[in-house]
């Protein structure tokens, strides 16, 4: 589990803000899910023999002896929320959530034990139009983050549970024939979850899979039609994708469409978004049969992609330096005045930092400089006695200027109307 320092947190906030705007522009509504759910929810909905449930959950008993789990993903919780609150009953829903997920995995670049996801889940739409909408929406997300050149869309159809069961037998048969050549992990999965072997990263196993039967040969007519329609819309809208028959996703609940957005820039942890259709899930939790489809994005991996180019914002726009007891009190009051002004006369968001504590002007101005501020306001005994303030421009040459405190608002308004808007609000969300 990681600590987030200001720069990393700023990258996350930047990503979240951008993605939230995109979700909003498609009419998706935010929900809040508990971080802890009953263990039973995940074992039942995600599936007993999946990696997540078998070995990745943080599970513990509460004081009452009830088994609880830190959520490893958001779909099960969303389905529970939708069902318990009557959101799936005869209505269509487009929902989204964000927050931390927890999986006991081997930590490495792009894979952590606590990580952030933003996910969207839709109910009541059998598709494939809504499937396409999700793909468009995620594509737009990469565009606003300016990483779309590094990402590609891969699709597959998993058919129904029945077609997968038939395929499972055929795959098991094929792989049993080459059993002695399988890697250890795959061998373990041969009985419990052979489809997951398709996802193997082991070269030898990947080679063996070349000759394996394809799930596409086992699909039911309805799933084939759904997939054909989906692909036809994507082709028509010129959203490029490739069909990857090895995408199975690590969760039991998917049927028909599954998709992933993948990059080559993050090594083995190349999937930044995974999603698909789960038409049986609402019924499985006791609701009326309701189609569902969604995706989850791993923000940590997006942050890794953005990190090299990301320009952190500075801490301050205005730094107030003060020497002397009176001046230090006046500095706090002056900072409050400026923050008040920003709502009225200034109409811009500026960050004001007051030098708290002692120190000579020289050392305070050093701090002002490293805060990134473009203006320093200087208060000493003389200024306070005369109701004045000295202004020093930190990023452009020129004389210091002494002005009356009442004129500061006008001065700042004039100053901020002169410099470019993007410098005014660096690192802050514009209204
Ligand atoms: P992977 O194959 O990489 O393990 P997954 O199939 O387990 O991914 P999902 O359950 O589909 O992942 O979760 C959706 C997204 O969440 C992933 O595509 C990835 O970006 C992110 N993600 C999943 N597990 C982790 C993790 N341990 N650390 C960071 N991000 C993760
Ligand atoms: Mg995983």
mmCIF file with all atom_site columns, N, CA, C and O in Angstrom, residues 62-101:
data_model
loop_
_atom_site.group_PDB
_atom_site.id
_atom_site.type_symbol
_atom_site.label_atom_id
_atom_site.label_alt_id
_atom_site.label_comp_id
_atom_site.label_asym_id
_atom_site.label_entity_id
_atom_site.label_seq_id
_atom_site.pdbx_PDB_ins_code
_atom_site.Cartn_x
_atom_site.Cartn_y
_atom_site.Cartn_z
_atom_site.occupancy
_atom_site.B_iso_or_equiv
_atom_site.pdbx_formal_charge
_atom_site.auth_seq_id
_atom_site.auth_comp_id
_atom_site.auth_asym_id
_atom_site.auth_atom_id
_atom_site.pdbx_PDB_model_num
ATOM 1   N N  . UNK A 1 62  ? -15.589 -9.436  11.936  1.00 0.00 ? 62  UNK A N  1
ATOM 2   C CA . UNK A 1 62  ? -15.820 -8.273  12.798  1.00 0.00 ? 62  UNK A CA 1
ATOM 3   C C  . UNK A 1 62  ? -16.113 -8.763  14.215  1.00 0.00 ? 62  UNK A C  1
ATOM 4   O O  . UNK A 1 62  ? -16.042 -9.963  14.500  1.00 0.00 ? 62  UNK A O  1
ATOM 5   N N  . UNK A 1 63  ? -16.432 -7.867  15.104  1.00 0.00 ? 63  UNK A N  1
ATOM 6   C CA . UNK A 1 63  ? -16.599 -8.230  16.522  1.00 0.00 ? 63  UNK A CA 1
ATOM 7   C C  . UNK A 1 63  ? -17.740 -9.210  16.745  1.00 0.00 ? 63  UNK A C  1
ATOM 8   O O  . UNK A 1 63  ? -17.862 -9.835  17.772  1.00 0.00 ? 63  UNK A O  1
ATOM 9   N N  . UNK A 1 64  ? -18.591 -9.251  15.740  1.00 0.00 ? 64  UNK A N  1
ATOM 10  C CA . UNK A 1 64  ? -19.749 -10.119 15.849  1.00 0.00 ? 64  UNK A CA 1
ATOM 11  C C  . UNK A 1 64  ? -19.516 -11.481 15.203  1.00 0.00 ? 64  UNK A C  1
ATOM 12  O O  . UNK A 1 64  ? -20.414 -12.309 15.126  1.00 0.00 ? 64  UNK A O  1
ATOM 13  N N  . UNK A 1 65  ? -18.306 -11.668 14.674  1.00 0.00 ? 65  UNK A N  1
ATOM 14  C CA . UNK A 1 65  ? -17.986 -12.923 14.012  1.00 0.00 ? 65  UNK A CA 1
ATOM 15  C C  . UNK A 1 65  ? -18.472 -12.984 12.574  1.00 0.00 ? 65  UNK A C  1
ATOM 16  O O  . UNK A 1 65  ? -18.419 -14.035 11.935  1.00 0.00 ? 65  UNK A O  1
ATOM 17  N N  . UNK A 1 66  ? -18.924 -11.821 12.030  1.00 0.00 ? 66  UNK A N  1
ATOM 18  C CA . UNK A 1 66  ? -19.367 -11.824 10.637  1.00 0.00 ? 66  UNK A CA 1
ATOM 19  C C  . UNK A 1 66  ? -18.154 -11.627 9.738   1.00 0.00 ? 66  UNK A C  1
ATOM 20  O O  . UNK A 1 66  ? -17.302 -10.770 10.017  1.00 0.00 ? 66  UNK A O  1
ATOM 21  N N  . UNK A 1 67  ? -18.062 -12.409 8.667   1.00 0.00 ? 67  UNK A N  1
ATOM 22  C CA . UNK A 1 67  ? -16.919 -12.291 7.778   1.00 0.00 ? 67  UNK A CA 1
ATOM 23  C C  . UNK A 1 67  ? -17.099 -11.116 6.814   1.00 0.00 ? 67  UNK A C  1
ATOM 24  O O  . UNK A 1 67  ? -18.059 -11.060 6.055   1.00 0.00 ? 67  UNK A O  1
ATOM 25  N N  . UNK A 1 68  ? -16.142 -10.190 6.858   1.00 0.00 ? 68  UNK A N  1
ATOM 26  C CA . UNK A 1 68  ? -16.194 -8.993  6.013   1.00 0.00 ? 68  UNK A CA 1
ATOM 27  C C  . UNK A 1 68  ? -14.956 -8.934  5.125   1.00 0.00 ? 68  UNK A C  1
ATOM 28  O O  . UNK A 1 68  ? -13.945 -9.546  5.432   1.00 0.00 ? 68  UNK A O  1
ATOM 29  N N  . UNK A 1 69  ? -15.059 -8.197  4.029   1.00 0.00 ? 69  UNK A N  1
ATOM 30  C CA . UNK A 1 69  ? -13.944 -8.090  3.088   1.00 0.00 ? 69  UNK A CA 1
ATOM 31  C C  . UNK A 1 69  ? -13.796 -6.656  2.604   1.00 0.00 ? 69  UNK A C  1
ATOM 32  O O  . UNK A 1 69  ? -14.782 -5.990  2.304   1.00 0.00 ? 69  UNK A O  1
ATOM 33  N N  . UNK A 1 70  ? -12.535 -6.201  2.564   1.00 0.00 ? 70  UNK A N  1
ATOM 34  C CA . UNK A 1 70  ? -12.253 -4.904  1.943   1.00 0.00 ? 70  UNK A CA 1
ATOM 35  C C  . UNK A 1 70  ? -12.515 -5.064  0.452   1.00 0.00 ? 70  UNK A C  1
ATOM 36  O O  . UNK A 1 70  ? -11.936 -5.960  -0.172  1.00 0.00 ? 70  UNK A O  1
ATOM 37  N N  . UNK A 1 71  ? -13.340 -4.223  -0.119  1.00 0.00 ? 71  UNK A N  1
ATOM 38  C CA . UNK A 1 71  ? -13.777 -4.448  -1.503  1.00 0.00 ? 71  UNK A CA 1
ATOM 39  C C  . UNK A 1 71  ? -12.597 -4.586  -2.477  1.00 0.00 ? 71  UNK A C  1
ATOM 40  O O  . UNK A 1 71  ? -11.728 -3.723  -2.522  1.00 0.00 ? 71  UNK A O  1
ATOM 41  N N  . UNK A 1 72  ? -12.562 -5.679  -3.250  1.00 0.00 ? 72  UNK A N  1
ATOM 42  C CA . UNK A 1 72  ? -11.507 -5.841  -4.252  1.00 0.00 ? 72  UNK A CA 1
ATOM 43  C C  . UNK A 1 72  ? -11.916 -5.236  -5.596  1.00 0.00 ? 72  UNK A C  1
ATOM 44  O O  . UNK A 1 72  ? -11.083 -5.039  -6.474  1.00 0.00 ? 72  UNK A O  1
ATOM 45  N N  . UNK A 1 73  ? -13.192 -4.927  -5.775  1.00 0.00 ? 73  UNK A N  1
ATOM 46  C CA . UNK A 1 73  ? -13.698 -4.358  -7.021  1.00 0.00 ? 73  UNK A CA 1
ATOM 47  C C  . UNK A 1 73  ? -15.053 -3.720  -6.738  1.00 0.00 ? 73  UNK A C  1
ATOM 48  O O  . UNK A 1 73  ? -15.592 -3.877  -5.644  1.00 0.00 ? 73  UNK A O  1
ATOM 49  N N  . UNK A 1 74  ? -15.598 -2.992  -7.710  1.00 0.00 ? 74  UNK A N  1
ATOM 50  C CA . UNK A 1 74  ? -16.796 -2.208  -7.438  1.00 0.00 ? 74  UNK A CA 1
ATOM 51  C C  . UNK A 1 74  ? -18.102 -2.731  -8.018  1.00 0.00 ? 74  UNK A C  1
ATOM 52  O O  . UNK A 1 74  ? -19.177 -2.246  -7.655  1.00 0.00 ? 74  UNK A O  1
ATOM 53  N N  . UNK A 1 75  ? -18.014 -3.701  -8.921  1.00 0.00 ? 75  UNK A N  1
ATOM 54  C CA . UNK A 1 75  ? -19.249 -4.125  -9.593  1.00 0.00 ? 75  UNK A CA 1
ATOM 55  C C  . UNK A 1 75  ? -20.207 -4.841  -8.634  1.00 0.00 ? 75  UNK A C  1
ATOM 56  O O  . UNK A 1 75  ? -21.408 -4.541  -8.612  1.00 0.00 ? 75  UNK A O  1
ATOM 57  N N  . UNK A 1 76  ? -19.656 -5.755  -7.809  1.00 0.00 ? 76  UNK A N  1
ATOM 58  C CA . UNK A 1 76  ? -20.527 -6.505  -6.894  1.00 0.00 ? 76  UNK A CA 1
ATOM 59  C C  . UNK A 1 76  ? -21.264 -5.542  -5.957  1.00 0.00 ? 76  UNK A C  1
ATOM 60  O O  . UNK A 1 76  ? -22.483 -5.661  -5.760  1.00 0.00 ? 76  UNK A O  1
ATOM 61  N N  . UNK A 1 77  ? -20.530 -4.570  -5.412  1.00 0.00 ? 77  UNK A N  1
ATOM 62  C CA . UNK A 1 77  ? -21.145 -3.596  -4.515  1.00 0.00 ? 77  UNK A CA 1
ATOM 63  C C  . UNK A 1 77  ? -22.212 -2.770  -5.220  1.00 0.00 ? 77  UNK A C  1
ATOM 64  O O  . UNK A 1 77  ? -23.265 -2.476  -4.657  1.00 0.00 ? 77  UNK A O  1
ATOM 65  N N  . UNK A 1 78  ? -21.924 -2.385  -6.473  1.00 0.00 ? 78  UNK A N  1
ATOM 66  C CA . UNK A 1 78  ? -22.888 -1.572  -7.218  1.00 0.00 ? 78  UNK A CA 1
ATOM 67  C C  . UNK A 1 78  ? -24.171 -2.362  -7.485  1.00 0.00 ? 78  UNK A C  1
ATOM 68  O O  . UNK A 1 78  ? -25.283 -1.833  -7.365  1.00 0.00 ? 78  UNK A O  1
ATOM 69  N N  . UNK A 1 79  ? -24.010 -3.631  -7.826  1.00 0.00 ? 79  UNK A N  1
ATOM 70  C CA . UNK A 1 79  ? -25.186 -4.467  -8.079  1.00 0.00 ? 79  UNK A CA 1
ATOM 71  C C  . UNK A 1 79  ? -26.010 -4.603  -6.791  1.00 0.00 ? 79  UNK A C  1
ATOM 72  O O  . UNK A 1 79  ? -27.228 -4.493  -6.796  1.00 0.00 ? 79  UNK A O  1
ATOM 73  N N  . UNK A 1 80  ? -25.312 -4.795  -5.672  1.00 0.00 ? 80  UNK A N  1
ATOM 74  C CA . UNK A 1 80  ? -26.013 -4.887  -4.393  1.00 0.00 ? 80  UNK A CA 1
ATOM 75  C C  . UNK A 1 80  ? -26.754 -3.576  -4.099  1.00 0.00 ? 80  UNK A C  1
ATOM 76  O O  . UNK A 1 80  ? -27.936 -3.568  -3.762  1.00 0.00 ? 80  UNK A O  1
ATOM 77  N N  . UNK A 1 81  ? -26.053 -2.474  -4.266  1.00 0.00 ? 81  UNK A N  1
ATOM 78  C CA . UNK A 1 81  ? -26.663 -1.158  -4.020  1.00 0.00 ? 81  UNK A CA 1
ATOM 79  C C  . UNK A 1 81  ? -27.896 -0.940  -4.899  1.00 0.00 ? 81  UNK A C  1
ATOM 80  O O  . UNK A 1 81  ? -28.958 -0.509  -4.431  1.00 0.00 ? 81  UNK A O  1
ATOM 81  N N  . UNK A 1 82  ? -27.738 -1.272  -6.174  1.00 0.00 ? 82  UNK A N  1
ATOM 82  C CA . UNK A 1 82  ? -28.838 -1.038  -7.122  1.00 0.00 ? 82  UNK A CA 1
ATOM 83  C C  . UNK A 1 82  ? -30.043 -1.896  -6.760  1.00 0.00 ? 82  UNK A C  1
ATOM 84  O O  . UNK A 1 82  ? -31.188 -1.428  -6.762  1.00 0.00 ? 82  UNK A O  1
ATOM 85  N N  . UNK A 1 83  ? -29.758 -3.146  -6.408  1.00 0.00 ? 83  UNK A N  1
ATOM 86  C CA . UNK A 1 83  ? -30.836 -4.072  -6.081  1.00 0.00 ? 83  UNK A CA 1
ATOM 87  C C  . UNK A 1 83  ? -31.534 -3.683  -4.774  1.00 0.00 ? 83  UNK A C  1
ATOM 88  O O  . UNK A 1 83  ? -32.754 -3.579  -4.704  1.00 0.00 ? 83  UNK A O  1
ATOM 89  N N  . UNK A 1 84  ? -30.746 -3.394  -3.747  1.00 0.00 ? 84  UNK A N  1
ATOM 90  C CA . UNK A 1 84  ? -31.335 -3.079  -2.439  1.00 0.00 ? 84  UNK A CA 1
ATOM 91  C C  . UNK A 1 84  ? -32.122 -1.784  -2.444  1.00 0.00 ? 84  UNK A C  1
ATOM 92  O O  . UNK A 1 84  ? -33.032 -1.583  -1.659  1.00 0.00 ? 84  UNK A O  1
ATOM 93  N N  . UNK A 1 85  ? -31.737 -0.864  -3.338  1.00 0.00 ? 85  UNK A N  1
ATOM 94  C CA . UNK A 1 85  ? -32.408 0.434   -3.360  1.00 0.00 ? 85  UNK A CA 1
ATOM 95  C C  . UNK A 1 85  ? -33.414 0.564   -4.500  1.00 0.00 ? 85  UNK A C  1
ATOM 96  O O  . UNK A 1 85  ? -33.859 1.671   -4.825  1.00 0.00 ? 85  UNK A O  1
ATOM 97  N N  . UNK A 1 86  ? -33.722 -0.542  -5.097  1.00 0.00 ? 86  UNK A N  1
ATOM 98  C CA . UNK A 1 86  ? -34.750 -0.543  -6.128  1.00 0.00 ? 86  UNK A CA 1
ATOM 99  C C  . UNK A 1 86  ? -34.382 0.194   -7.409  1.00 0.00 ? 86  UNK A C  1
ATOM 100 O O  . UNK A 1 86  ? -35.243 0.609   -8.169  1.00 0.00 ? 86  UNK A O  1
ATOM 101 N N  . UNK A 1 87  ? -33.084 0.352   -7.673  1.00 0.00 ? 87  UNK A N  1
ATOM 102 C CA . UNK A 1 87  ? -32.680 1.123   -8.851  1.00 0.00 ? 87  UNK A CA 1
ATOM 103 C C  . UNK A 1 87  ? -32.796 0.332   -10.150 1.00 0.00 ? 87  UNK A C  1
ATOM 104 O O  . UNK A 1 87  ? -32.730 0.912   -11.237 1.00 0.00 ? 87  UNK A O  1
ATOM 105 N N  . UNK A 1 88  ? -32.910 -0.965  -10.031 1.00 0.00 ? 88  UNK A N  1
ATOM 106 C CA . UNK A 1 88  ? -32.927 -1.754  -11.268 1.00 0.00 ? 88  UNK A CA 1
ATOM 107 C C  . UNK A 1 88  ? -34.342 -2.108  -11.690 1.00 0.00 ? 88  UNK A C  1
ATOM 108 O O  . UNK A 1 88  ? -34.549 -2.700  -12.741 1.00 0.00 ? 88  UNK A O  1
ATOM 109 N N  . UNK A 1 89  ? -35.306 -1.763  -10.853 1.00 0.00 ? 89  UNK A N  1
ATOM 110 C CA . UNK A 1 89  ? -36.659 -2.196  -11.126 1.00 0.00 ? 89  UNK A CA 1
ATOM 111 C C  . UNK A 1 89  ? -37.302 -1.346  -12.214 1.00 0.00 ? 89  UNK A C  1
ATOM 112 O O  . UNK A 1 89  ? -37.601 -0.161  -11.999 1.00 0.00 ? 89  UNK A O  1
ATOM 113 N N  . UNK A 1 90  ? -37.498 -1.935  -13.413 1.00 0.00 ? 90  UNK A N  1
ATOM 114 C CA . UNK A 1 90  ? -38.129 -1.228  -14.540 1.00 0.00 ? 90  UNK A CA 1
ATOM 115 C C  . UNK A 1 90  ? -37.510 0.121   -14.860 1.00 0.00 ? 90  UNK A C  1
ATOM 116 O O  . UNK A 1 90  ? -38.204 1.054   -15.208 1.00 0.00 ? 90  UNK A O  1
ATOM 117 N N  . UNK A 1 91  ? -36.221 0.261   -14.666 1.00 0.00 ? 91  UNK A N  1
ATOM 118 C CA . UNK A 1 91  ? -35.618 1.534   -15.038 1.00 0.00 ? 91  UNK A CA 1
ATOM 119 C C  . UNK A 1 91  ? -34.231 1.303   -15.609 1.00 0.00 ? 91  UNK A C  1
ATOM 120 O O  . UNK A 1 91  ? -33.654 0.241   -15.458 1.00 0.00 ? 91  UNK A O  1
ATOM 121 N N  . UNK A 1 92  ? -33.781 2.362   -16.238 1.00 0.00 ? 92  UNK A N  1
ATOM 122 C CA . UNK A 1 92  ? -32.451 2.337   -16.818 1.00 0.00 ? 92  UNK A CA 1
ATOM 123 C C  . UNK A 1 92  ? -31.546 3.169   -15.915 1.00 0.00 ? 92  UNK A C  1
ATOM 124 O O  . UNK A 1 92  ? -31.961 4.182   -15.400 1.00 0.00 ? 92  UNK A O  1
ATOM 125 N N  . UNK A 1 93  ? -30.329 2.692   -15.675 1.00 0.00 ? 93  UNK A N  1
ATOM 126 C CA . UNK A 1 93  ? -29.401 3.446   -14.828 1.00 0.00 ? 93  UNK A CA 1
ATOM 127 C C  . UNK A 1 93  ? -28.044 3.550   -15.485 1.00 0.00 ? 93  UNK A C  1
ATOM 128 O O  . UNK A 1 93  ? -27.562 2.594   -16.074 1.00 0.00 ? 93  UNK A O  1
ATOM 129 N N  . UNK A 1 94  ? -27.450 4.733   -15.344 1.00 0.00 ? 94  UNK A N  1
ATOM 130 C CA . UNK A 1 94  ? -26.045 4.914   -15.711 1.00 0.00 ? 94  UNK A CA 1
ATOM 131 C C  . UNK A 1 94  ? -25.349 5.476   -14.478 1.00 0.00 ? 94  UNK A C  1
ATOM 132 O O  . UNK A 1 94  ? -25.565 6.625   -14.112 1.00 0.00 ? 94  UNK A O  1
ATOM 133 N N  . UNK A 1 95  ? -24.532 4.645   -13.827 1.00 0.00 ? 95  UNK A N  1
ATOM 134 C CA . UNK A 1 95  ? -23.946 5.021   -12.538 1.00 0.00 ? 95  UNK A CA 1
ATOM 135 C C  . UNK A 1 95  ? -22.428 4.989   -12.610 1.00 0.00 ? 95  UNK A C  1
ATOM 136 O O  . UNK A 1 95  ? -21.858 4.300   -13.447 1.00 0.00 ? 95  UNK A O  1
ATOM 137 N N  . UNK A 1 96  ? -21.802 5.727   -11.722 1.00 0.00 ? 96  UNK A N  1
ATOM 138 C CA . UNK A 1 96  ? -20.343 5.592   -11.601 1.00 0.00 ? 96  UNK A CA 1
ATOM 139 C C  . UNK A 1 96  ? -19.914 5.748   -10.150 1.00 0.00 ? 96  UNK A C  1
ATOM 140 O O  . UNK A 1 96  ? -20.646 6.293   -9.330  1.00 0.00 ? 96  UNK A O  1
ATOM 141 N N  . UNK A 1 97  ? -18.724 5.234   -9.863  1.00 0.00 ? 97  UNK A N  1
ATOM 142 C CA . UNK A 1 97  ? -18.172 5.313   -8.513  1.00 0.00 ? 97  UNK A CA 1
ATOM 143 C C  . UNK A 1 97  ? -16.672 5.510   -8.636  1.00 0.00 ? 97  UNK A C  1
ATOM 144 O O  . UNK A 1 97  ? -16.082 5.248   -9.692  1.00 0.00 ? 97  UNK A O  1
ATOM 145 N N  . UNK A 1 98  ? -16.064 5.967   -7.561  1.00 0.00 ? 98  UNK A N  1
ATOM 146 C CA . UNK A 1 98  ? -14.603 6.062   -7.519  1.00 0.00 ? 98  UNK A CA 1
ATOM 147 C C  . UNK A 1 98  ? -14.143 5.739   -6.114  1.00 0.00 ? 98  UNK A C  1
ATOM 148 O O  . UNK A 1 98  ? -14.884 5.949   -5.159  1.00 0.00 ? 98  UNK A O  1
ATOM 149 N N  . UNK A 1 99  ? -12.940 5.217   -6.014  1.00 0.00 ? 99  UNK A N  1
ATOM 150 C CA . UNK A 1 99  ? -12.391 4.987   -4.682  1.00 0.00 ? 99  UNK A CA 1
ATOM 151 C C  . UNK A 1 99  ? -11.395 3.858   -4.647  1.00 0.00 ? 99  UNK A C  1
ATOM 152 O O  . UNK A 1 99  ? -11.085 3.244   -5.663  1.00 0.00 ? 99  UNK A O  1
ATOM 153 N N  . UNK A 1 100 ? -10.871 3.593   -3.448  1.00 0.00 ? 100 UNK A N  1
ATOM 154 C CA . UNK A 1 100 ? -9.841  2.568   -3.312  1.00 0.00 ? 100 UNK A CA 1
ATOM 155 C C  . UNK A 1 100 ? -10.392 1.149   -3.347  1.00 0.00 ? 100 UNK A C  1
ATOM 156 O O  . UNK A 1 100 ? -11.504 0.895   -2.889  1.00 0.00 ? 100 UNK A O  1
ATOM 157 N N  . UNK A 1 101 ? -9.615  0.247   -3.925  1.00 0.00 ? 101 UNK A N  1
ATOM 158 C CA . UNK A 1 101 ? -9.912  -1.184  -3.939  1.00 0.00 ? 101 UNK A CA 1
ATOM 159 C C  . UNK A 1 101 ? -8.704  -1.890  -3.310  1.00 0.00 ? 101 UNK A C  1
ATOM 160 O O  . UNK A 1 101 ? -7.595  -1.344  -3.329  1.00 0.00 ? 101 UNK A O  1
#
